[in-house]
Structure formats: C-alpha cells, structure tokens
Coordinates of C-alpha atoms (C1' of nucleotides) in Angstrom, one line a residue:
Chain A
M1 CA 145.4 67.4 97.8
S2 CA 143.7 67.0 101.2
H3 CA 144.5 69.7 104.1
S4 CA 146.8 72.7 103.3
S5 CA 148.0 72.3 99.8
R6 CA 144.7 74.1 98.2
R7 CA 145.2 76.7 100.9
E8 CA 146.8 80.3 100.5
K9 CA 150.5 80.4 101.5
S10 CA 150.9 82.1 104.9
N11 CA 153.8 82.2 106.7
C12 CA 152.1 82.7 110.1
P13 CA 153.4 80.0 112.6
I14 CA 149.8 79.6 113.9
S15 CA 148.5 78.7 110.3
Y16 CA 151.6 76.3 110.0
S17 CA 150.6 74.4 113.1
L18 CA 146.9 74.3 112.2
D19 CA 147.7 72.8 108.9
L20 CA 149.0 69.9 111.1
F21 CA 146.5 69.7 113.9
G22 CA 143.9 72.4 113.1
D23 CA 141.1 70.0 113.2
R24 CA 139.2 68.1 115.8
W25 CA 140.7 64.5 115.8
T26 CA 144.4 65.2 115.5
L27 CA 144.8 66.8 118.8
L28 CA 142.5 64.1 120.4
V29 CA 144.9 61.6 119.2
L30 CA 147.9 63.4 120.3
R31 CA 146.1 64.0 123.8
D32 CA 145.9 60.0 124.1
L33 CA 149.6 59.7 123.1
I34 CA 151.0 62.4 124.9
L35 CA 148.8 62.9 127.9
H36 CA 147.4 59.3 128.4
G37 CA 150.3 57.4 127.4
K38 CA 148.2 55.3 124.7
T39 CA 150.2 53.4 122.0
R40 CA 148.0 51.3 120.1
F41 CA 145.5 51.9 117.4
A42 CA 142.7 50.2 119.2
E43 CA 143.4 52.2 122.2
F44 CA 143.0 55.6 120.4
Q45 CA 139.6 54.1 119.3
D46 CA 138.5 53.6 122.7
S47 CA 138.4 57.0 124.0
D48 CA 135.1 58.5 124.7
E49 CA 135.0 60.6 121.4
K50 CA 134.9 57.3 119.3
I51 CA 136.8 58.2 116.3
A52 CA 136.3 56.3 113.3
S53 CA 138.9 53.8 112.2
N54 CA 139.3 55.4 108.7
I55 CA 140.0 59.1 110.1
L56 CA 142.2 57.5 112.8
A57 CA 144.5 55.8 110.2
E58 CA 144.4 58.8 108.0
R59 CA 145.5 61.1 111.1
L60 CA 148.2 58.6 112.1
R61 CA 149.6 58.7 108.8
R62 CA 149.9 62.5 108.6
L63 CA 151.3 62.6 112.1
E64 CA 154.0 60.0 110.9
G65 CA 154.8 61.7 107.9
Q66 CA 155.3 65.0 109.7
G67 CA 157.7 63.4 112.0
V68 CA 155.3 63.9 115.0
V69 CA 154.7 60.1 115.6
V70 CA 156.7 57.0 114.7
R71 CA 155.1 53.6 114.1
Q72 CA 157.2 50.6 115.5
K73 CA 156.3 46.8 115.1
D74 CA 155.7 45.4 118.7
P75 CA 158.3 42.9 119.2
T76 CA 155.8 40.5 121.0
D77 CA 153.0 40.7 118.8
A78 CA 153.5 41.0 115.0
R79 CA 149.8 42.0 114.6
Q80 CA 150.1 45.0 116.8
K81 CA 152.1 48.5 115.8
I82 CA 153.3 50.6 118.7
Y83 CA 152.8 54.5 118.2
A84 CA 155.0 56.9 119.9
V85 CA 155.6 60.5 119.8
T86 CA 159.0 61.9 118.5
D87 CA 160.5 64.9 120.3
K88 CA 158.7 67.1 117.9
G89 CA 155.4 65.5 119.1
Q90 CA 156.6 65.7 122.8
S91 CA 157.1 69.5 122.5
L92 CA 153.4 69.8 121.8
T93 CA 152.8 69.1 125.5
P94 CA 152.2 72.7 126.6
V95 CA 149.9 73.2 123.8
L96 CA 147.7 70.4 125.0
L97 CA 148.1 71.4 128.5
E98 CA 147.2 74.9 127.7
I99 CA 144.0 73.9 125.9
A100 CA 143.3 71.7 128.6
A101 CA 143.4 74.3 131.2
W102 CA 141.4 76.6 129.2
G103 CA 138.6 73.9 128.9
A104 CA 138.7 73.1 132.4
S105 CA 138.5 76.6 133.6
H106 CA 135.4 77.5 131.4
D107 CA 133.5 74.2 131.4
P108 CA 131.1 74.4 134.3
Q109 CA 131.1 70.6 134.0
T110 CA 134.5 69.7 133.5
G111 CA 135.8 66.3 134.5
A112 CA 139.3 67.7 135.0
P113 CA 140.6 67.0 138.4
D114 CA 139.7 69.5 141.0
G115 CA 142.2 72.6 140.8
F116 CA 144.0 71.5 137.8
A117 CA 143.5 74.8 136.0
N118 CA 144.5 76.8 138.9
S119 CA 147.6 75.0 139.8
F120 CA 148.7 74.8 135.9
Y121 CA 148.5 78.4 135.7
A122 CA 150.3 79.2 138.9
D123 CA 153.3 77.3 137.8
R124 CA 153.3 76.0 134.4
E125 CA 157.0 74.8 134.4
G126 CA 156.4 72.9 137.6
Y127 CA 153.4 71.4 136.0
Y128 CA 155.5 70.3 132.8
R129 CA 158.1 68.6 135.1
E130 CA 155.6 66.9 137.1
H131 CA 153.7 65.6 133.9
R132 CA 156.9 64.3 132.5
R133 CA 157.4 62.3 135.5
R134 CA 153.8 60.8 135.7
I135 CA 154.2 59.8 132.0
A136 CA 157.6 58.2 132.4
E137 CA 156.1 56.3 135.4
L138 CA 153.1 55.2 133.4
L139 CA 155.0 53.9 130.3
E140 CA 157.5 52.0 132.5
K141 CA 154.5 50.2 134.1
Q142 CA 153.4 49.4 130.5
D143 CA 156.4 47.9 129.6
A144 CA 156.5 45.8 132.6
G145 CA 153.0 44.7 132.0
Chain B
M1 CA 123.0 70.1 114.5
S2 CA 126.4 71.3 113.6
H3 CA 129.7 70.6 115.5
S4 CA 129.5 68.8 119.0
S5 CA 125.6 68.0 119.2
R6 CA 126.0 64.6 117.4
R7 CA 129.3 63.7 119.2
E8 CA 129.6 61.3 121.9
K9 CA 129.8 63.1 125.5
S10 CA 133.3 63.3 127.0
N11 CA 133.9 65.2 130.2
C12 CA 137.5 65.9 128.9
P13 CA 138.5 69.6 129.0
I14 CA 140.4 69.3 125.7
S15 CA 137.5 67.9 124.0
Y16 CA 135.3 70.9 125.4
S17 CA 138.0 73.2 124.1
L18 CA 138.0 71.6 120.6
D19 CA 133.9 71.7 120.5
L20 CA 134.7 75.5 120.3
F21 CA 137.8 75.8 118.3
G22 CA 138.8 72.6 117.1
D23 CA 138.7 73.5 113.5
R24 CA 141.0 75.7 111.2
W25 CA 139.3 78.8 111.0
T26 CA 138.1 79.5 114.5
L27 CA 141.5 79.8 116.0
L28 CA 142.8 82.0 112.9
V29 CA 139.8 84.3 113.5
L30 CA 140.9 84.3 117.3
R31 CA 144.5 84.9 116.1
D32 CA 143.4 88.0 114.3
L33 CA 141.3 89.3 117.3
I34 CA 143.8 88.8 120.1
L35 CA 147.2 88.7 118.4
H36 CA 146.8 91.3 115.9
G37 CA 143.9 93.6 117.3
K38 CA 141.6 93.2 114.4
T39 CA 137.9 94.3 114.8
R40 CA 136.1 94.3 111.7
F41 CA 134.7 91.6 109.3
A42 CA 136.4 92.7 106.5
E43 CA 139.8 92.8 108.4
F44 CA 139.2 89.0 109.0
Q45 CA 138.7 88.5 105.5
D46 CA 141.8 90.3 104.5
S47 CA 144.3 87.8 106.1
D48 CA 146.5 85.8 104.1
E49 CA 144.3 82.7 104.6
K50 CA 141.4 84.0 102.8
I51 CA 138.4 82.9 104.9
A52 CA 135.2 82.6 102.9
S53 CA 132.5 85.1 104.3
N54 CA 129.9 82.6 105.0
I55 CA 132.3 80.5 107.1
L56 CA 133.6 83.6 108.8
A57 CA 130.0 84.9 109.7
E58 CA 129.1 81.4 111.0
R59 CA 132.2 81.3 113.2
L60 CA 131.7 84.8 114.7
R61 CA 128.2 83.9 115.4
R62 CA 129.4 80.6 117.4
L63 CA 132.1 82.5 119.1
E64 CA 129.6 85.2 120.2
G65 CA 127.1 82.5 121.3
Q66 CA 130.0 81.0 123.5
G67 CA 130.7 84.3 125.2
V68 CA 134.1 84.4 123.6
V69 CA 133.5 87.3 121.4
V70 CA 131.1 90.5 121.6
R71 CA 129.6 92.2 118.4
Q72 CA 129.1 95.8 119.0
K73 CA 127.9 98.6 116.9
D74 CA 130.2 101.1 115.5
P75 CA 129.0 104.4 117.0
T76 CA 130.9 106.2 114.0
D77 CA 129.3 104.1 111.2
A78 CA 126.3 102.2 111.4
R79 CA 127.3 99.8 108.7
Q80 CA 130.2 98.4 110.5
K81 CA 130.1 96.0 113.7
I82 CA 133.0 96.0 115.9
Y83 CA 134.2 92.7 117.0
A84 CA 136.2 92.3 120.5
V85 CA 137.0 89.4 122.8
T86 CA 135.6 89.0 126.1
D87 CA 137.7 87.7 129.1
K88 CA 136.8 84.4 128.1
G89 CA 138.3 84.9 124.9
Q90 CA 141.4 86.9 126.2
S91 CA 142.0 84.0 128.3
L92 CA 143.0 81.9 125.1
T93 CA 146.1 84.2 124.8
P94 CA 148.5 81.3 126.0
V95 CA 146.8 78.8 123.7
L96 CA 147.4 80.9 120.8
L97 CA 150.9 81.8 121.9
E98 CA 152.0 78.1 122.6
I99 CA 150.5 77.3 119.0
A100 CA 152.4 80.1 117.4
A101 CA 155.6 79.1 119.2
W102 CA 155.6 75.4 118.2
G103 CA 154.9 76.4 114.6
A104 CA 157.8 79.0 114.6
S105 CA 160.2 76.3 116.2
H106 CA 159.3 73.8 113.7
D107 CA 158.4 75.4 110.5
P108 CA 162.1 76.0 108.8
Q109 CA 160.4 78.7 106.8
T110 CA 158.6 80.5 109.4
G111 CA 157.9 84.2 109.0
A112 CA 157.8 84.7 112.8
P113 CA 160.3 87.1 114.3
D114 CA 163.6 85.7 114.6
G115 CA 164.0 84.2 118.3
F116 CA 160.4 84.6 119.0
A117 CA 160.0 80.8 119.9
N118 CA 163.0 80.8 122.3
S119 CA 162.1 84.1 124.0
F120 CA 158.6 82.9 124.6
Y121 CA 160.0 79.5 126.2
A122 CA 162.3 81.2 128.1
D123 CA 159.8 83.4 130.0
R124 CA 156.4 82.6 129.2
E125 CA 154.7 84.9 131.7
G126 CA 157.1 87.8 130.8
Y127 CA 156.1 87.4 127.2
Y128 CA 152.3 87.4 128.1
R129 CA 152.9 90.7 130.0
E130 CA 154.7 92.3 127.0
H131 CA 152.0 91.0 124.9
R132 CA 149.3 92.7 126.7
R133 CA 151.3 95.8 126.5
R134 CA 151.5 95.7 122.7
I135 CA 147.9 95.0 122.3
A136 CA 146.7 97.8 124.5
E137 CA 149.0 100.1 122.7
L138 CA 147.7 98.9 119.3
L139 CA 144.1 99.2 120.2
E140 CA 144.6 102.8 121.6
K141 CA 146.2 103.9 118.3
Q142 CA 143.1 102.4 116.7
D143 CA 140.8 104.6 118.8
A144 CA 142.6 107.5 118.2
G145 CA 142.8 107.2 114.2
Chain C
dA1 C1' 120.6 110.9 93.1
dT2 C1' 124.3 107.7 92.4
dA3 C1' 127.7 105.1 93.6
dA4 C1' 130.6 102.6 97.0
dT5 C1' 131.0 100.2 101.2
dA6 C1' 130.2 96.8 105.0
dA7 C1' 128.5 92.8 106.9
dC8 C1' 126.4 89.6 105.9
dT9 C1' 123.3 85.6 103.0
dT10 C1' 122.1 82.2 99.2
dG11 C1' 122.9 78.7 96.0
dC12 C1' 125.4 74.8 94.7
dA13 C1' 129.4 72.1 93.4
dA14 C1' 133.3 69.8 95.4
dT15 C1' 135.4 67.8 99.2
dT16 C1' 135.6 65.5 103.8
dT17 C1' 133.4 63.0 107.4
dG18 C1' 131.2 58.9 109.7
dA19 C1' 129.3 54.5 110.1
dA20 C1' 129.3 50.0 108.8
dA21 C1' 131.3 46.4 106.6
dG22 C1' 135.2 44.1 105.1
dT23 C1' 140.4 42.2 104.5
dA24 C1' 144.6 40.6 105.6
dA25 C1' 148.0 38.9 108.9
dT26 C1' 149.2 37.0 113.1
dA27 C1' 148.0 34.9 117.6
dT28 C1' 145.2 31.9 120.8
dC29 C1' 142.2 27.9 121.7
dA30 C1' 140.3 23.2 121.5
Chain D
dT1 C1' 146.4 21.3 113.9
dG2 C1' 142.4 23.4 112.5
dA3 C1' 138.9 26.8 113.8
dT4 C1' 138.1 31.2 115.9
dA5 C1' 139.8 35.6 117.6
dT6 C1' 142.4 39.8 117.5
dT7 C1' 144.7 43.8 115.5
dA8 C1' 145.3 47.2 112.4
dC9 C1' 143.8 48.8 109.1
dT10 C1' 140.8 49.7 104.1
dT11 C1' 136.6 50.2 101.2
dT12 C1' 132.1 51.9 100.4
dC13 C1' 128.8 55.3 100.2
dA14 C1' 125.5 58.6 102.1
dA15 C1' 125.4 62.6 104.7
dA16 C1' 127.4 66.8 106.4
dT17 C1' 130.6 70.5 105.9
dT18 C1' 133.1 73.6 102.9
dG19 C1' 134.4 76.9 99.5
dC20 C1' 133.6 80.1 95.9
dA21 C1' 130.6 83.4 93.4
dA22 C1' 127.1 86.1 93.2
dG23 C1' 123.5 88.3 95.5
dT24 C1' 121.0 91.5 99.2
dT25 C1' 120.4 95.3 102.8
dA26 C1' 121.5 99.2 105.1
dT27 C1' 124.4 103.1 105.4
dT28 C1' 127.7 106.4 104.1
dA29 C1' 130.4 109.3 100.6
dT30 C1' 130.2 112.0 96.1

DNA sequence: ATAATAACTTGCAATTTGAAAGTAATATCA
DNA sequence: TGATATTACTTTCAAATTGCAAGTTATTAT
C-alpha cells in the first residue's frame, strides 16, 4: 500500500514518472547507477547523502520491480549482488542530466565542473553521446579491475 | 528543520535540485504552473492528484522562498493571489518535459497525446520553442477573460 | 445583511522515514 | 580449520511528515 496505490488516478505522464521516482532517494540511487557507474549496495551507501540501508533496499526492490534495474549475482563473490540499469533505466539519463544542469546553474556553490551546465545546454545530444562514452569506459575499467 | 537542513552536505547539483523538488508534490505544482498555466491556489487543488491544502500552501511557500515562484495580489479581486514562475522556475521546463516524455514512453496507459514523446525526443529545442508559444498564448487568453 | 468564495491554518491520526543494531551467507586470514 | 571480516540486507522503534477534515479570515456577490 506504499506509494501510489492510495493516490487518485491520473493519466498524466509526469504523475506516472513521479510514482516511480518522485522522492529524494530513488533519483539519487539512479544518479549513482547511471552517472557514476556504481553497481553495489555498499557503493550506494557510500555517497555523500548517506542513505539508510533499509530505505536503499526498499528503493532497489521497487526499481527492480518496475524493470528499471536488474539485480545479478556476482560470479566472483557470492556475497555480492551487481545492480545495473535496464534500457528503461538508461533512458532516464536525460532526466538526470537536466536536473543536474538546473542545479548546477542555480546553486552558487555547486560542485559541478566549471561550465558543465552551459556546455550541456549548448548541445544536449552531443553531451549525451559523450556521457555514454565516459560510462562505457568506466564500466570497462571496473570489469578489468 | 524540514527538508534538507538535517541532511548531509553534498555539493552534487542533483542533490541541490532534489532539496527543492525531490518530493512528489512540488513537481506537480510546477507542472501545473509551467505546463498548464495555472495561477491560483484553487486551481492547483483541482488537479487529478488532489493535493491537500496544507501541503500545497507549504510547497508554494518554499518555492517562493527559493525564488522559483512569486505570489502577487490579484488587482481585480483582493481575495485571490496570483502565482507565477520566475525565470528560475521557467528554466525547469526542460526537466518537466523530460520527465513527461519518459513517463509517456514507458506508461502503456499514458494519457499524453499520441506521439508526444517521439516528437519531443526528435527535436527538443523545437519542442521547447513551441511550448513557449503555446503557454504565452494561453496566458494571454487568461488575461483577456 | 447574508451567503459564498478564496486562500489559507489547525488538529490529529496514520504513514513514512531514519538511525542503530541485528542476521545470514560467504569469504579471508592466522 | 577455526576465527574474524564482509556484504547485503532485515528488524525495531522513535521521530518526522503526510493527509484528511474542519476551521478561520478577508473579501466579494446577492
């Protein structure tokens, strides 16, 4: 009975999206997965915002249930699970980048790289492409390591 | 002590953004303001999701406090307040449209216009332009009425 | 004058969150 | 091999937030 099931029906696509990630933590987990290439439970817990383990577990369960994330066993260590985004999850990249760009351009103390928002706004498609490259590279290194 | 003040500091631009709109209701209010041209307290209450009046009041107060929204008195009726987005608020349009497009493309039962997501993804900048036109037109009609 | 209306506020029960501690399975170390 | 760490969670419970319903206050309409 958590989340949307008590709410009024709405066929608004924004409302649909918010049923899935309209809370603080879900988008931060997706940020770590999609933008930072994180894959382990403990890695999500390590980020600055310090998500509680019970909340993290619940959010990952929901994301998996909605087909946004998959949970695989780590072949090299049976204690660990590998979390990864599906295509449905990957397609949230532009949402995350817009949110990041907005934050970067309005937070006087942003920690985002200099000129990030401007170069993103100047050529979104180009930025997406470059981002894909960066992440592919990052995950490749992880597999190697 | 509500919202971010108890949280760990993070200089992540996404975290900054979520401090402002990382909850269900704030983005729905912004949707109504930015995408539907709503301007009155009662109009926000009328949307399908049925936000409670105390929550709505609190969210509008925060948005005003953060310079995302302004509250003006209606010159023709002293009971009413006119809510409008500032430039900072307007610049959230791409965030909302990305969220809408994602929802529309993944919700089998979306109520979004046919082909919305595709035409948005095909030419974002073009869509932003057209959207600006539509809203300008809409607000003009409201002033006339 | 009287009744509506608009924009809120208040009170309170119910839900959700967050911090801390605990558990189970596996891996590493001495 | 037995003891100690790790990893990914679960459990517990107090505290914070939410959501309804019912006010309240200041206008405006009849």
